[in-house]
Amino acid sequence: MKKVKMALIYDFDKTLSPKDMQEFHILKRFGYDDPSKFWEKCSKISNEHNMDGILSYMLLMAKEDPDMTRDSLIEEGSYVKLYKGVDTWFKRINEYALEKDIIIEHYIISSGLKDIILGTPIAKEFKEIYACSYYYDDDGKVKWPSRVINYTTKTQYIFRINKGVLDETNDIDLNKSTRDEDKYIPYNRMIYFGDGLTDVPSMKVVAGFGGNTIAVFKDKAKDLAEELFENKRATFMAKADYSEGSKIDKIVKGIIDSINVDMRLDDYR
């Protein structure tokens, strides 16, 4: 049987990791023992200057550390903690899918910082990491935001994965008309993992075109996940546990099995 590709697409903060990536170390280095004080300042900047919330946190980080560099941000990734089972998730699910003639590609679409994600031990698992980034000078110091991804701009990366136009600078091919049979990964072979309202547009796109979405929640804090599920933004909801035998593990394997059945039925058409 011919192998097909499948995309597993993840938000990062509170989806693969229990809190915002800045809260593990760098905000403490800035002097914020209470991370909420930093986010309150970001909200104040946004409100006073009618500024995008993602831009406001990127601005404040750069102001807090005028000497911040790409290397220092990558180092921050070493402090980031992951949910249970994430460290072994990719190998396990890839191997399971291959037994079903499916090749999985993993993607990140995050409003967090790409360079911090690149410093985590799981960075190598992703085909692409789409996240916010800075432009750096010749000495590697932060100069200006070069890429900003908020809750609505996340959706363009769903389209990029669908068409296989993975280069963020290639807008021409992204906007060209492409026949469904020529799409790189169809929506019905996508799973989007997210934790909150910022993931709603992406969930709506994936689910609306026949893919699956999983609302991830921490421990017993599942009110928002239930809301996403009840409003048909999420097709499934599950506790943030990626270990073998967990609900997420069973859901994803079930979807893989379903795709494999469809592939086998296609052989008879």
C-alpha positions as a LaTeX table, in Angstrom:
\begin{tabular}{lrrr}
\hline
Residue & $x$ (\AA) & $y$ (\AA) & $z$ (\AA) \\
\hline
Met1 & 0.00 & 0.00 & 0.00 \\
Lys2 & 1.23 & 3.48 & $-0.85$ \\
Lys3 & 2.20 & 5.53 & 2.21 \\
Val4 & 0.50 & 8.87 & 2.88 \\
Lys5 & 1.51 & 11.89 & 4.96 \\
Met6 & $-0.29$ & 13.15 & 8.03 \\
Ala7 & 0.28 & 16.40 & 9.97 \\
Leu8 & 0.16 & 16.74 & 13.75 \\
Ile9 & 0.10 & 20.46 & 14.52 \\
Tyr10 & 0.68 & 21.82 & 18.01 \\
Asp11 & 0.40 & 25.07 & 19.86 \\
Phe12 & 3.26 & 25.12 & 22.40 \\
Asp13 & 2.53 & 27.03 & 25.62 \\
Lys14 & 0.05 & 25.11 & 27.80 \\
Thr15 & $-0.34$ & 22.51 & 25.06 \\
Leu16 & 3.01 & 20.73 & 25.15 \\
Ser17 & 4.29 & 22.67 & 28.17 \\
Pro18 & 2.39 & 23.55 & 31.37 \\
Lys19 & 2.87 & 27.34 & 31.25 \\
Asp20 & 4.12 & 30.18 & 29.06 \\
Met21 & 7.74 & 29.56 & 28.09 \\
Gln22 & 8.87 & 32.92 & 29.49 \\
Glu23 & 7.65 & 31.95 & 32.96 \\
Phe24 & 10.15 & 29.15 & 33.54 \\
His25 & 13.23 & 31.36 & 33.83 \\
Ile26 & 13.64 & 34.55 & 31.83 \\
Leu27 & 10.96 & 36.57 & 33.65 \\
Lys28 & 12.62 & 35.71 & 36.94 \\
Arg29 & 15.90 & 36.92 & 35.45 \\
Phe30 & 14.12 & 40.18 & 34.64 \\
Gly31 & 13.03 & 40.45 & 38.27 \\
Tyr32 & 9.43 & 39.26 & 37.95 \\
Asp33 & 8.95 & 36.78 & 40.77 \\
Asp34 & 5.25 & 37.01 & 39.92 \\
Pro35 & 4.90 & 36.50 & 36.13 \\
Ser36 & 1.44 & 38.06 & 36.14 \\
Lys37 & 3.09 & 41.48 & 36.73 \\
Phe38 & 4.93 & 41.17 & 33.42 \\
Trp39 & 1.75 & 40.24 & 31.53 \\
Glu40 & $-0.10$ & 43.12 & 33.22 \\
Lys41 & 2.54 & 45.52 & 31.86 \\
Cys42 & 2.12 & 43.99 & 28.41 \\
Ser43 & $-1.64$ & 44.55 & 28.57 \\
Lys44 & $-1.10$ & 48.15 & 29.65 \\
Ile45 & 1.23 & 48.77 & 26.67 \\
Ser46 & $-1.31$ & 47.19 & 24.32 \\
Asn47 & $-4.18$ & 49.28 & 25.66 \\
Glu48 & $-2.27$ & 52.57 & 25.75 \\
His49 & $-0.82$ & 52.23 & 22.25 \\
Asn50 & $-3.46$ & 50.12 & 20.51 \\
Met51 & $-0.73$ & 47.52 & 20.03 \\
Asp52 & $-1.03$ & 43.84 & 19.20 \\
Gly53 & $-0.57$ & 41.86 & 22.42 \\
Ile54 & 2.18 & 39.69 & 20.96 \\
Leu55 & 4.14 & 42.75 & 19.84 \\
Ser56 & 3.78 & 44.27 & 23.30 \\
Tyr57 & 5.37 & 41.28 & 25.05 \\
Met58 & 8.19 & 41.17 & 22.47 \\
Leu59 & 8.80 & 44.89 & 23.01 \\
Leu60 & 8.82 & 44.62 & 26.80 \\
Met61 & 11.20 & 41.65 & 26.75 \\
Ala62 & 13.63 & 43.63 & 24.60 \\
Lys63 & 13.34 & 46.64 & 26.92 \\
Glu64 & 13.93 & 44.52 & 30.02 \\
Asp65 & 17.15 & 43.17 & 28.52 \\
Pro66 & 18.70 & 45.52 & 25.91 \\
Asp67 & 21.53 & 43.00 & 25.47 \\
Met68 & 19.26 & 40.04 & 24.78 \\
Thr69 & 20.64 & 37.80 & 22.03 \\
Arg70 & 19.50 & 34.88 & 19.95 \\
Asp71 & 21.88 & 32.61 & 21.85 \\
Ser72 & 20.49 & 33.71 & 25.22 \\
Leu73 & 16.94 & 32.99 & 24.04 \\
Ile74 & 17.90 & 29.55 & 22.75 \\
Glu75 & 19.47 & 28.87 & 26.15 \\
Glu76 & 16.12 & 29.69 & 27.78 \\
Gly77 & 14.71 & 26.61 & 26.07 \\
Ser78 & 16.72 & 24.41 & 28.41 \\
Tyr79 & 14.57 & 25.63 & 31.33 \\
Val80 & 11.25 & 24.78 & 29.69 \\
Lys81 & 9.38 & 21.84 & 31.21 \\
Leu82 & 7.13 & 19.57 & 29.17 \\
Tyr83 & 3.97 & 17.67 & 29.97 \\
Lys84 & 4.15 & 14.03 & 30.94 \\
Gly85 & 5.00 & 11.76 & 28.02 \\
Val86 & 5.98 & 14.50 & 25.55 \\
Asp87 & 9.63 & 13.42 & 25.56 \\
Thr88 & 8.76 & 9.97 & 24.16 \\
Trp89 & 5.58 & 10.91 & 22.28 \\
Phe90 & 7.04 & 11.60 & 18.85 \\
Lys91 & 8.98 & 8.36 & 18.46 \\
Arg92 & 6.07 & 6.27 & 19.71 \\
Ile93 & 3.41 & 7.85 & 17.53 \\
Asn94 & 5.66 & 7.92 & 14.45 \\
Glu95 & 6.35 & 4.20 & 14.79 \\
Tyr96 & 2.67 & 3.38 & 15.31 \\
Ala97 & 1.70 & 5.37 & 12.21 \\
Leu98 & 4.39 & 3.76 & 10.04 \\
Glu99 & 2.90 & 0.36 & 10.82 \\
Lys100 & $-0.29$ & 1.74 & 9.25 \\
Asp101 & 1.54 & 3.10 & 6.15 \\
Ile102 & 1.32 & 6.68 & 7.40 \\
Ile103 & 4.24 & 9.11 & 7.67 \\
Ile104 & 3.68 & 11.73 & 10.35 \\
Glu105 & 5.10 & 15.23 & 10.13 \\
His106 & 4.97 & 17.32 & 13.32 \\
Tyr107 & 4.59 & 21.12 & 13.26 \\
Ile108 & 4.52 & 23.91 & 15.84 \\
Ile109 & 2.37 & 27.01 & 15.36 \\
Ser110 & 2.91 & 29.23 & 18.41 \\
Ser111 & 2.68 & 32.83 & 19.58 \\
Gly112 & 5.71 & 32.08 & 21.74 \\
Leu113 & 9.31 & 32.63 & 20.70 \\
Lys114 & 10.83 & 30.35 & 18.07 \\
Asp115 & 14.34 & 30.60 & 19.47 \\
Ile116 & 13.23 & 29.46 & 22.92 \\
Ile117 & 11.46 & 26.48 & 21.34 \\
Leu118 & 14.64 & 25.71 & 19.39 \\
Gly119 & 16.43 & 25.36 & 22.72 \\
Thr120 & 14.08 & 22.64 & 23.98 \\
Pro121 & 15.00 & 18.96 & 23.67 \\
Ile122 & 12.05 & 18.29 & 21.34 \\
Ala123 & 12.90 & 20.94 & 18.72 \\
Lys124 & 14.42 & 18.32 & 16.41 \\
Glu125 & 11.09 & 16.48 & 16.20 \\
Phe126 & 9.36 & 19.14 & 14.10 \\
Lys127 & 9.28 & 19.53 & 10.34 \\
Glu128 & 8.79 & 23.26 & 10.88 \\
Ile129 & 8.49 & 25.53 & 13.91 \\
Tyr130 & 6.32 & 28.56 & 13.16 \\
Ala131 & 6.58 & 31.04 & 16.02 \\
Cys132 & 7.46 & 34.66 & 16.79 \\
Ser133 & 11.03 & 35.76 & 16.21 \\
Tyr134 & 13.32 & 38.78 & 16.30 \\
Tyr135 & 15.65 & 40.32 & 13.76 \\
Tyr136 & 19.19 & 40.32 & 15.18 \\
Asp137 & 22.19 & 42.51 & 14.37 \\
Asp138 & 25.59 & 41.15 & 13.36 \\
Asp139 & 26.44 & 40.55 & 17.03 \\
Gly140 & 23.28 & 38.51 & 17.53 \\
Lys141 & 21.49 & 41.20 & 19.59 \\
Val142 & 17.75 & 41.77 & 19.31 \\
Lys143 & 16.89 & 44.70 & 17.05 \\
Trp144 & 13.28 & 44.35 & 15.89 \\
Pro145 & 10.46 & 41.78 & 15.60 \\
Ser146 & 10.84 & 39.85 & 12.37 \\
Arg147 & 7.87 & 37.52 & 12.68 \\
Val148 & 4.71 & 37.92 & 14.78 \\
Ile149 & 2.13 & 35.14 & 15.07 \\
Asn150 & $-1.14$ & 35.86 & 16.86 \\
Tyr151 & $-4.37$ & 33.92 & 17.11 \\
Thr152 & $-5.62$ & 34.80 & 13.61 \\
Thr153 & $-2.32$ & 34.74 & 11.73 \\
Lys154 & $-1.82$ & 31.18 & 12.98 \\
Thr155 & $-4.27$ & 30.06 & 10.32 \\
Gln156 & $-1.99$ & 30.94 & 7.41 \\
Tyr157 & 0.36 & 28.18 & 8.55 \\
Ile158 & $-2.45$ & 25.64 & 8.37 \\
Phe159 & $-2.82$ & 26.64 & 4.71 \\
Arg160 & 0.95 & 26.41 & 4.19 \\
Ile161 & 1.02 & 22.86 & 5.54 \\
Asn162 & $-2.01$ & 21.94 & 3.43 \\
Lys163 & $-0.31$ & 23.17 & 0.25 \\
Gly164 & 3.26 & 22.24 & 1.19 \\
Val165 & 4.39 & 25.87 & 0.90 \\
Leu166 & 6.45 & 25.74 & 4.09 \\
Asp167 & 8.76 & 28.69 & 3.37 \\
Glu168 & 7.30 & 31.64 & 5.33 \\
Thr169 & 8.59 & 34.12 & 2.74 \\
Asn170 & 6.82 & 32.40 & $-0.17$ \\
Asp171 & 3.43 & 34.08 & $-0.37$ \\
Ile172 & 3.09 & 33.75 & $-4.14$ \\
Asp173 & 2.73 & 29.96 & $-4.17$ \\
Leu174 & 0.67 & 30.06 & $-0.99$ \\
Asn175 & $-1.97$ & 32.19 & $-2.72$ \\
Lys176 & $-1.98$ & 30.29 & $-5.99$ \\
Ser177 & $-4.96$ & 28.09 & $-6.72$ \\
Thr178 & $-4.09$ & 24.44 & $-6.09$ \\
Arg179 & $-6.22$ & 21.43 & $-7.01$ \\
Asp180 & $-7.29$ & 19.32 & $-4.04$ \\
Glu181 & $-5.54$ & 16.27 & $-5.43$ \\
Asp182 & $-2.27$ & 18.23 & $-5.52$ \\
Lys183 & $-2.41$ & 19.38 & $-1.89$ \\
Tyr184 & 0.58 & 18.29 & 0.21 \\
Ile185 & $-1.41$ & 17.16 & 3.26 \\
Pro186 & $-5.22$ & 17.30 & 3.07 \\
Tyr187 & $-7.09$ & 18.74 & 6.04 \\
Asn188 & $-8.70$ & 15.39 & 6.86 \\
Arg189 & $-5.22$ & 14.06 & 7.66 \\
Met190 & $-4.46$ & 16.86 & 10.13 \\
Ile191 & $-4.78$ & 16.94 & 13.92 \\
Tyr192 & $-4.51$ & 20.30 & 15.68 \\
Phe193 & $-3.64$ & 20.37 & 19.40 \\
Gly194 & $-4.48$ & 23.54 & 21.34 \\
Asp195 & $-5.39$ & 24.71 & 24.82 \\
Gly196 & $-7.36$ & 27.94 & 24.57 \\
Leu197 & $-9.19$ & 30.72 & 22.80 \\
Thr198 & $-6.11$ & 31.77 & 20.81 \\
Asp199 & $-6.36$ & 28.39 & 19.05 \\
Val200 & $-10.01$ & 28.79 & 18.02 \\
Pro201 & $-9.39$ & 30.12 & 14.47 \\
Ser202 & $-6.93$ & 27.30 & 13.71 \\
Met203 & $-9.24$ & 24.69 & 15.22 \\
Lys204 & $-12.14$ & 26.04 & 13.20 \\
Val205 & $-10.16$ & 25.81 & 9.95 \\
Val206 & $-8.93$ & 22.27 & 10.56 \\
Ala207 & $-12.24$ & 20.92 & 11.85 \\
Gly208 & $-14.23$ & 22.82 & 9.23 \\
Phe209 & $-12.37$ & 21.08 & 6.44 \\
Gly210 & $-12.72$ & 17.60 & 7.90 \\
Gly211 & $-9.68$ & 17.32 & 10.16 \\
Asn212 & $-9.55$ & 16.67 & 13.89 \\
Thr213 & $-8.79$ & 18.99 & 16.79 \\
Ile214 & $-7.94$ & 18.19 & 20.39 \\
Ala215 & $-8.55$ & 20.66 & 23.24 \\
Val216 & $-5.83$ & 19.98 & 25.79 \\
Phe217 & $-6.31$ & 20.88 & 29.44 \\
Lys218 & $-4.13$ & 20.80 & 32.55 \\
Asp219 & $-5.16$ & 18.57 & 35.45 \\
Lys220 & $-8.81$ & 19.31 & 36.33 \\
Ala221 & $-8.95$ & 22.78 & 34.74 \\
Lys222 & $-11.11$ & 21.68 & 31.85 \\
Asp223 & $-13.81$ & 24.36 & 31.66 \\
Leu224 & $-12.32$ & 26.00 & 28.58 \\
Ala225 & $-11.71$ & 22.67 & 26.88 \\
Glu226 & $-15.34$ & 21.74 & 27.52 \\
Glu227 & $-16.44$ & 25.06 & 26.01 \\
Leu228 & $-14.33$ & 24.42 & 22.89 \\
Phe229 & $-15.77$ & 20.92 & 22.62 \\
Glu230 & $-19.38$ & 21.98 & 23.15 \\
Asn231 & $-19.02$ & 24.77 & 20.57 \\
Lys232 & $-17.61$ & 22.24 & 18.07 \\
Arg233 & $-14.25$ & 23.99 & 17.92 \\
Ala234 & $-12.62$ & 20.82 & 19.25 \\
Thr235 & $-13.60$ & 17.36 & 18.07 \\
Phe236 & $-11.98$ & 15.84 & 21.18 \\
Met237 & $-10.79$ & 17.01 & 24.60 \\
Ala238 & $-8.17$ & 15.37 & 26.78 \\
Lys239 & $-5.92$ & 15.96 & 29.78 \\
Ala240 & $-2.41$ & 17.10 & 28.84 \\
Asp241 & $-0.80$ & 13.68 & 29.24 \\
Tyr242 & 1.04 & 12.29 & 26.22 \\
Ser243 & 2.23 & 9.06 & 27.80 \\
Glu244 & 1.45 & 5.66 & 26.33 \\
Gly245 & $-2.11$ & 4.59 & 27.05 \\
Ser246 & $-3.28$ & 8.13 & 27.89 \\
Lys247 & $-6.47$ & 9.53 & 26.37 \\
Ile248 & $-4.49$ & 11.65 & 23.88 \\
Asp249 & $-2.50$ & 8.57 & 22.89 \\
Lys250 & $-5.69$ & 6.58 & 22.30 \\
Ile251 & $-7.41$ & 9.39 & 20.38 \\
Val252 & $-4.50$ & 9.93 & 18.00 \\
Lys253 & $-4.01$ & 6.21 & 17.41 \\
Gly254 & $-7.74$ & 5.88 & 16.74 \\
Ile255 & $-7.55$ & 8.65 & 14.13 \\
Ile256 & $-4.53$ & 6.96 & 12.54 \\
Asp257 & $-6.46$ & 3.67 & 12.43 \\
Ser258 & $-9.40$ & 5.44 & 10.79 \\
Ile259 & $-7.18$ & 6.96 & 8.09 \\
Asn260 & $-5.63$ & 3.56 & 7.49 \\
Val261 & $-9.09$ & 2.01 & 7.00 \\
Asp262 & $-9.98$ & 4.73 & 4.48 \\
Met263 & $-6.72$ & 4.01 & 2.63 \\
Arg264 & $-7.59$ & 0.33 & 2.41 \\
Leu265 & $-11.10$ & 1.06 & 1.20 \\
Asp266 & $-9.66$ & 3.35 & $-1.48$ \\
Asp267 & $-7.88$ & 0.28 & $-2.90$ \\
Tyr268 & $-11.28$ & $-1.18$ & $-3.76$ \\
Arg269 & $-12.58$ & 1.90 & $-5.52$ \\
\hline
\end{tabular}
